[in-house]
PDB file of N, CA and C in Angstrom:
ATOM      1  N   UNK A 147     331.975 106.767 -20.009  1.00 48.00           N
ATOM      2  CA  UNK A 147     332.589 105.823 -20.921  1.00 48.00           C
ATOM      3  C   UNK A 147     332.055 104.424 -20.613  1.00 48.00           C
ATOM      4  N   UNK A 148     331.770 103.649 -21.684  1.00 50.00           N
ATOM      5  CA  UNK A 148     331.254 102.297 -21.509  1.00 50.00           C
ATOM      6  C   UNK A 148     332.355 101.337 -21.103  1.00 50.00           C
ATOM      7  N   UNK A 149     332.023 100.431 -20.220  1.00 59.00           N
ATOM      8  CA  UNK A 149     332.970  99.391 -19.812  1.00 59.00           C
ATOM      9  C   UNK A 149     332.772  98.180 -20.716  1.00 59.00           C
ATOM     10  N   UNK A 150     333.857  97.696 -21.321  1.00 55.00           N
ATOM     11  CA  UNK A 150     333.763  96.532 -22.198  1.00 55.00           C
ATOM     12  C   UNK A 150     333.578  95.284 -21.352  1.00 55.00           C
ATOM     13  N   UNK A 151     332.545  94.522 -21.666  1.00 63.00           N
ATOM     14  CA  UNK A 151     332.218  93.326 -20.907  1.00 63.00           C
ATOM     15  C   UNK A 151     332.383  92.098 -21.785  1.00 63.00           C
ATOM     16  N   UNK A 152     332.665  90.944 -21.185  1.00 71.00           N
ATOM     17  CA  UNK A 152     332.782  89.710 -21.966  1.00 71.00           C
ATOM     18  C   UNK A 152     331.511  89.456 -22.769  1.00 71.00           C
ATOM     19  N   UNK A 153     331.676  89.007 -24.004  1.00 84.00           N
ATOM     20  CA  UNK A 153     330.531  88.713 -24.848  1.00 84.00           C
ATOM     21  C   UNK A 153     329.895  89.936 -25.471  1.00 84.00           C
ATOM     22  N   UNK A 154     330.545  91.072 -25.354  1.00 89.00           N
ATOM     23  CA  UNK A 154     329.976  92.311 -25.885  1.00 89.00           C
ATOM     24  C   UNK A 154     329.917  92.308 -27.403  1.00 89.00           C
ATOM     25  N   UNK A 155     330.926  91.734 -28.064  1.00 90.00           N
ATOM     26  CA  UNK A 155     330.980  91.745 -29.520  1.00 90.00           C
ATOM     27  C   UNK A 155     330.462  90.433 -30.085  1.00 90.00           C
ATOM     28  N   UNK A 156     329.579  90.533 -31.085  1.00 91.00           N
ATOM     29  CA  UNK A 156     328.944  89.379 -31.712  1.00 91.00           C
ATOM     30  C   UNK A 156     329.452  89.270 -33.143  1.00 91.00           C
ATOM     31  N   UNK A 157     329.905  88.074 -33.531  1.00 92.00           N
ATOM     32  CA  UNK A 157     330.376  87.850 -34.892  1.00 92.00           C
ATOM     33  C   UNK A 157     329.187  87.880 -35.843  1.00 92.00           C
ATOM     34  N   UNK A 158     329.233  88.779 -36.827  1.00 93.00           N
ATOM     35  CA  UNK A 158     328.150  88.918 -37.801  1.00 93.00           C
ATOM     36  C   UNK A 158     328.474  88.163 -39.088  1.00 93.00           C
ATOM     37  N   UNK A 159     329.731  88.256 -39.542  1.00 93.00           N
ATOM     38  CA  UNK A 159     330.131  87.530 -40.751  1.00 93.00           C
ATOM     39  C   UNK A 159     331.637  87.326 -40.750  1.00 93.00           C
ATOM     40  N   UNK A 160     332.061  86.356 -41.563  1.00 93.00           N
ATOM     41  CA  UNK A 160     333.492  86.053 -41.692  1.00 93.00           C
ATOM     42  C   UNK A 160     333.747  85.669 -43.142  1.00 93.00           C
ATOM     43  N   UNK A 161     334.825  86.213 -43.706  1.00 92.00           N
ATOM     44  CA  UNK A 161     335.229  85.823 -45.054  1.00 92.00           C
ATOM     45  C   UNK A 161     336.746  85.874 -45.156  1.00 92.00           C
ATOM     46  N   UNK A 162     337.257  85.249 -46.190  1.00 90.00           N
ATOM     47  CA  UNK A 162     338.696  85.209 -46.404  1.00 90.00           C
ATOM     48  C   UNK A 162     339.066  86.257 -47.443  1.00 90.00           C
ATOM     49  N   UNK A 163     340.118  87.023 -47.165  1.00 84.00           N
ATOM     50  CA  UNK A 163     340.590  88.056 -48.077  1.00 84.00           C
ATOM     51  C   UNK A 163     342.108  88.013 -48.097  1.00 84.00           C
ATOM     52  N   UNK A 164     342.676  87.651 -49.234  1.00 84.00           N
ATOM     53  CA  UNK A 164     344.130  87.572 -49.392  1.00 84.00           C
ATOM     54  C   UNK A 164     344.774  86.704 -48.312  1.00 84.00           C
ATOM     55  N   UNK A 165     344.130  85.579 -48.003  1.00 82.00           N
ATOM     56  CA  UNK A 165     344.678  84.635 -47.045  1.00 82.00           C
ATOM     57  C   UNK A 165     344.471  85.005 -45.589  1.00 82.00           C
ATOM     58  N   UNK A 166     343.711  86.039 -45.316  1.00 82.00           N
ATOM     59  CA  UNK A 166     343.423  86.446 -43.933  1.00 82.00           C
ATOM     60  C   UNK A 166     341.921  86.357 -43.684  1.00 82.00           C
ATOM     61  N   UNK A 167     341.567  86.104 -42.441  1.00 86.00           N
ATOM     62  CA  UNK A 167     340.158  86.087 -42.056  1.00 86.00           C
ATOM     63  C   UNK A 167     339.716  87.519 -41.759  1.00 86.00           C
ATOM     64  N   UNK A 168     338.670  87.949 -42.430  1.00 89.00           N
ATOM     65  CA  UNK A 168     338.107  89.282 -42.250  1.00 89.00           C
ATOM     66  C   UNK A 168     336.752  89.108 -41.569  1.00 89.00           C
ATOM     67  N   UNK A 169     336.600  89.657 -40.364  1.00 91.00           N
ATOM     68  CA  UNK A 169     335.371  89.500 -39.587  1.00 91.00           C
ATOM     69  C   UNK A 169     334.631  90.821 -39.464  1.00 91.00           C
ATOM     70  N   UNK A 170     333.310  90.737 -39.488  1.00 94.00           N
ATOM     71  CA  UNK A 170     332.472  91.870 -39.120  1.00 94.00           C
ATOM     72  C   UNK A 170     331.844  91.501 -37.784  1.00 94.00           C
ATOM     73  N   UNK A 171     332.060  92.349 -36.792  1.00 94.00           N
ATOM     74  CA  UNK A 171     331.497  92.132 -35.462  1.00 94.00           C
ATOM     75  C   UNK A 171     330.591  93.305 -35.116  1.00 94.00           C
ATOM     76  N   UNK A 172     329.605  93.032 -34.263  1.00 95.00           N
ATOM     77  CA  UNK A 172     328.660  94.061 -33.844  1.00 95.00           C
ATOM     78  C   UNK A 172     328.760  94.231 -32.338  1.00 95.00           C
ATOM     79  N   UNK A 173     328.843  95.474 -31.901  1.00 94.00           N
ATOM     80  CA  UNK A 173     328.844  95.795 -30.478  1.00 94.00           C
ATOM     81  C   UNK A 173     327.411  95.626 -29.975  1.00 94.00           C
ATOM     82  N   UNK A 174     327.186  94.681 -29.079  1.00 92.00           N
ATOM     83  CA  UNK A 174     325.831  94.378 -28.612  1.00 92.00           C
ATOM     84  C   UNK A 174     325.249  95.468 -27.713  1.00 92.00           C
ATOM     85  N   UNK A 175     326.066  96.439 -27.291  1.00 92.00           N
ATOM     86  CA  UNK A 175     325.555  97.535 -26.471  1.00 92.00           C
ATOM     87  C   UNK A 175     325.180  98.749 -27.309  1.00 92.00           C
ATOM     88  N   UNK A 176     325.858  98.947 -28.459  1.00 95.00           N
ATOM     89  CA  UNK A 176     325.612 100.134 -29.280  1.00 95.00           C
ATOM     90  C   UNK A 176     325.044  99.807 -30.654  1.00 95.00           C
ATOM     91  N   UNK A 177     325.221  98.566 -31.131  1.00 96.00           N
ATOM     92  CA  UNK A 177     324.771  98.179 -32.460  1.00 96.00           C
ATOM     93  C   UNK A 177     325.737  98.550 -33.569  1.00 96.00           C
ATOM     94  N   UNK A 178     326.843  99.209 -33.240  1.00 97.00           N
ATOM     95  CA  UNK A 178     327.815  99.631 -34.250  1.00 97.00           C
ATOM     96  C   UNK A 178     328.549  98.413 -34.819  1.00 97.00           C
ATOM     97  N   UNK A 179     328.703  98.393 -36.163  1.00 97.00           N
ATOM     98  CA  UNK A 179     329.414  97.325 -36.873  1.00 97.00           C
ATOM     99  C   UNK A 179     330.882  97.702 -37.021  1.00 97.00           C
ATOM    100  N   UNK A 180     331.758  96.733 -36.793  1.00 96.00           N
ATOM    101  CA  UNK A 180     333.200  96.932 -36.940  1.00 96.00           C
ATOM    102  C   UNK A 180     333.770  95.841 -37.829  1.00 96.00           C
ATOM    103  N   UNK A 181     334.858  96.157 -38.524  1.00 94.00           N
ATOM    104  CA  UNK A 181     335.588  95.159 -39.296  1.00 94.00           C
ATOM    105  C   UNK A 181     336.919  94.935 -38.591  1.00 94.00           C
ATOM    106  N   UNK A 182     337.352  93.682 -38.539  1.00 90.00           N
ATOM    107  CA  UNK A 182     338.612  93.337 -37.901  1.00 90.00           C
ATOM    108  C   UNK A 182     339.263  92.179 -38.637  1.00 90.00           C
ATOM    109  N   UNK A 183     340.579  92.104 -38.548  1.00 84.00           N
ATOM    110  CA  UNK A 183     341.326  90.989 -39.124  1.00 84.00           C
ATOM    111  C   UNK A 183     342.591  90.798 -38.310  1.00 84.00           C
ATOM    112  N   UNK A 184     343.106  89.587 -38.334  1.00 76.00           N
ATOM    113  CA  UNK A 184     344.327  89.287 -37.595  1.00 76.00           C
ATOM    114  C   UNK A 184     345.523  89.725 -38.420  1.00 76.00           C
ATOM    115  N   UNK A 185     346.321  90.630 -37.879  1.00 70.00           N
ATOM    116  CA  UNK A 185     347.505  91.142 -38.566  1.00 70.00           C
ATOM    117  C   UNK A 185     348.692  91.018 -37.628  1.00 70.00           C
ATOM    118  N   UNK A 186     349.584  90.089 -37.941  1.00 71.00           N
ATOM    119  CA  UNK A 186     350.746  89.831 -37.079  1.00 71.00           C
ATOM    120  C   UNK A 186     350.264  89.496 -35.677  1.00 71.00           C
ATOM    121  N   UNK A 187     350.589  90.349 -34.714  1.00 73.00           N
ATOM    122  CA  UNK A 187     350.198  90.070 -33.331  1.00 73.00           C
ATOM    123  C   UNK A 187     349.076  90.990 -32.864  1.00 73.00           C
ATOM    124  N   UNK A 188     348.433  91.692 -33.799  1.00 74.00           N
ATOM    125  CA  UNK A 188     347.352  92.591 -33.405  1.00 74.00           C
ATOM    126  C   UNK A 188     346.112  92.314 -34.249  1.00 74.00           C
ATOM    127  N   UNK A 189     345.005  92.856 -33.813  1.00 77.00           N
ATOM    128  CA  UNK A 189     343.745  92.729 -34.549  1.00 77.00           C
ATOM    129  C   UNK A 189     343.059  94.093 -34.549  1.00 77.00           C
ATOM    130  N   UNK A 190     343.397  94.935 -35.542  1.00 84.00           N
ATOM    131  CA  UNK A 190     342.788  96.268 -35.584  1.00 84.00           C
ATOM    132  C   UNK A 190     341.268  96.184 -35.706  1.00 84.00           C
ATOM    133  N   UNK A 191     340.588  97.137 -35.127  1.00 89.00           N
ATOM    134  CA  UNK A 191     339.133  97.191 -35.121  1.00 89.00           C
ATOM    135  C   UNK A 191     338.728  98.559 -35.656  1.00 89.00           C
ATOM    136  N   UNK A 192     337.978  98.584 -36.774  1.00 94.00           N
ATOM    137  CA  UNK A 192     337.562  99.850 -37.388  1.00 94.00           C
ATOM    138  C   UNK A 192     336.062  99.822 -37.641  1.00 94.00           C
ATOM    139  N   UNK A 193     335.365 100.944 -37.394  1.00 97.00           N
ATOM    140  CA  UNK A 193     333.933 100.966 -37.662  1.00 97.00           C
ATOM    141  C   UNK A 193     333.665 100.896 -39.161  1.00 97.00           C
ATOM    142  N   UNK A 194     332.602 100.190 -39.541  1.00 97.00           N
ATOM    143  CA  UNK A 194     332.154 100.188 -40.931  1.00 97.00           C
ATOM    144  C   UNK A 194     331.301 101.432 -41.142  1.00 97.00           C
ATOM    145  N   UNK A 195     331.499 102.092 -42.278  1.00 97.00           N
ATOM    146  CA  UNK A 195     330.793 103.338 -42.558  1.00 97.00           C
ATOM    147  C   UNK A 195     329.843 103.175 -43.731  1.00 97.00           C
ATOM    148  N   UNK A 196     328.744 103.940 -43.705  1.00 96.00           N
ATOM    149  CA  UNK A 196     327.819 103.930 -44.835  1.00 96.00           C
ATOM    150  C   UNK A 196     328.298 104.926 -45.888  1.00 96.00           C
ATOM    151  N   UNK A 197     327.510 105.115 -46.947  1.00 97.00           N
ATOM    152  CA  UNK A 197     327.925 105.987 -48.047  1.00 97.00           C
ATOM    153  C   UNK A 197     328.074 107.443 -47.629  1.00 97.00           C
ATOM    154  N   UNK A 198     327.467 107.830 -46.498  1.00 98.00           N
ATOM    155  CA  UNK A 198     327.570 109.198 -46.000  1.00 98.00           C
ATOM    156  C   UNK A 198     328.671 109.359 -44.957  1.00 98.00           C
ATOM    157  N   UNK A 199     329.411 108.279 -44.702  1.00 98.00           N
ATOM    158  CA  UNK A 199     330.500 108.337 -43.733  1.00 98.00           C
ATOM    159  C   UNK A 199     330.059 108.151 -42.294  1.00 98.00           C
ATOM    160  N   UNK A 200     328.812 107.727 -42.093  1.00 98.00           N
ATOM    161  CA  UNK A 200     328.303 107.487 -40.740  1.00 98.00           C
ATOM    162  C   UNK A 200     328.437 106.005 -40.413  1.00 98.00           C
ATOM    163  N   UNK A 201     328.670 105.664 -39.136  1.00 97.00           N
ATOM    164  CA  UNK A 201     328.810 104.254 -38.753  1.00 97.00           C
ATOM    165  C   UNK A 201     327.551 103.447 -39.075  1.00 97.00           C
ATOM    166  N   UNK A 202     327.761 102.209 -39.544  1.00 97.00           N
ATOM    167  CA  UNK A 202     326.645 101.285 -39.745  1.00 97.00           C
ATOM    168  C   UNK A 202     326.200 100.791 -38.376  1.00 97.00           C
ATOM    169  N   UNK A 203     324.905 100.884 -38.103  1.00 97.00           N
ATOM    170  CA  UNK A 203     324.372 100.522 -36.792  1.00 97.00           C
ATOM    171  C   UNK A 203     323.205  99.556 -36.968  1.00 97.00           C
ATOM    172  N   UNK A 204     323.267  98.409 -36.289  1.00 95.00           N
ATOM    173  CA  UNK A 204     322.172  97.444 -36.275  1.00 95.00           C
ATOM    174  C   UNK A 204     321.189  97.828 -35.173  1.00 95.00           C
ATOM    175  N   UNK A 205     319.916  97.472 -35.374  1.00 93.00           N
ATOM    176  CA  UNK A 205     318.909  97.725 -34.344  1.00 93.00           C
ATOM    177  C   UNK A 205     319.174  96.824 -33.145  1.00 93.00           C
ATOM    178  N   UNK A 206     318.920  97.354 -31.963  1.00 87.00           N
ATOM    179  CA  UNK A 206     319.076  96.593 -30.725  1.00 87.00           C
ATOM    180  C   UNK A 206     317.710  96.207 -30.192  1.00 87.00           C
ATOM    181  N   UNK A 207     317.538  95.106 -29.487  1.00 82.00           N
ATOM    182  CA  UNK A 207     318.579  94.116 -29.218  1.00 82.00           C
ATOM    183  C   UNK A 207     318.900  93.324 -30.479  1.00 82.00           C
ATOM    184  N   UNK A 208     320.119  92.815 -30.534  1.00 78.00           N
ATOM    185  CA  UNK A 208     320.562  92.035 -31.680  1.00 78.00           C
ATOM    186  C   UNK A 208     319.808  90.721 -31.725  1.00 78.00           C
ATOM    187  N   UNK A 209     319.467  90.297 -32.937  1.00 72.00           N
ATOM    188  CA  UNK A 209     318.835  88.993 -33.124  1.00 72.00           C
ATOM    189  C   UNK A 209     319.914  88.015 -33.522  1.00 72.00           C
ATOM    190  N   UNK A 210     320.034  86.918 -32.803  1.00 59.00           N
ATOM    191  CA  UNK A 210     321.051  85.912 -33.097  1.00 59.00           C
ATOM    192  C   UNK A 210     320.465  84.875 -34.032  1.00 59.00           C
ATOM    193  N   UNK A 211     321.228  84.557 -35.095  1.00 50.00           N
ATOM    194  CA  UNK A 211     320.761  83.569 -36.079  1.00 50.00           C
ATOM    195  C   UNK A 211     320.892  82.171 -35.535  1.00 50.00           C
TER     196      UNK A 211
END
């Protein structure tokens, strides 16, 4: 199992949806894209899926803009 390290997740994009901030973050160790938003006192994290139901994965190493 991978150990989560500080700075592991990189913010890819941010937008507003129904008054909430919706972020797409990328795991810098696996390249997997996740969507997250602040909901009450939690921030659920779910993988983004392609049309075939497979996780969206960026090539590693990540390029920072």
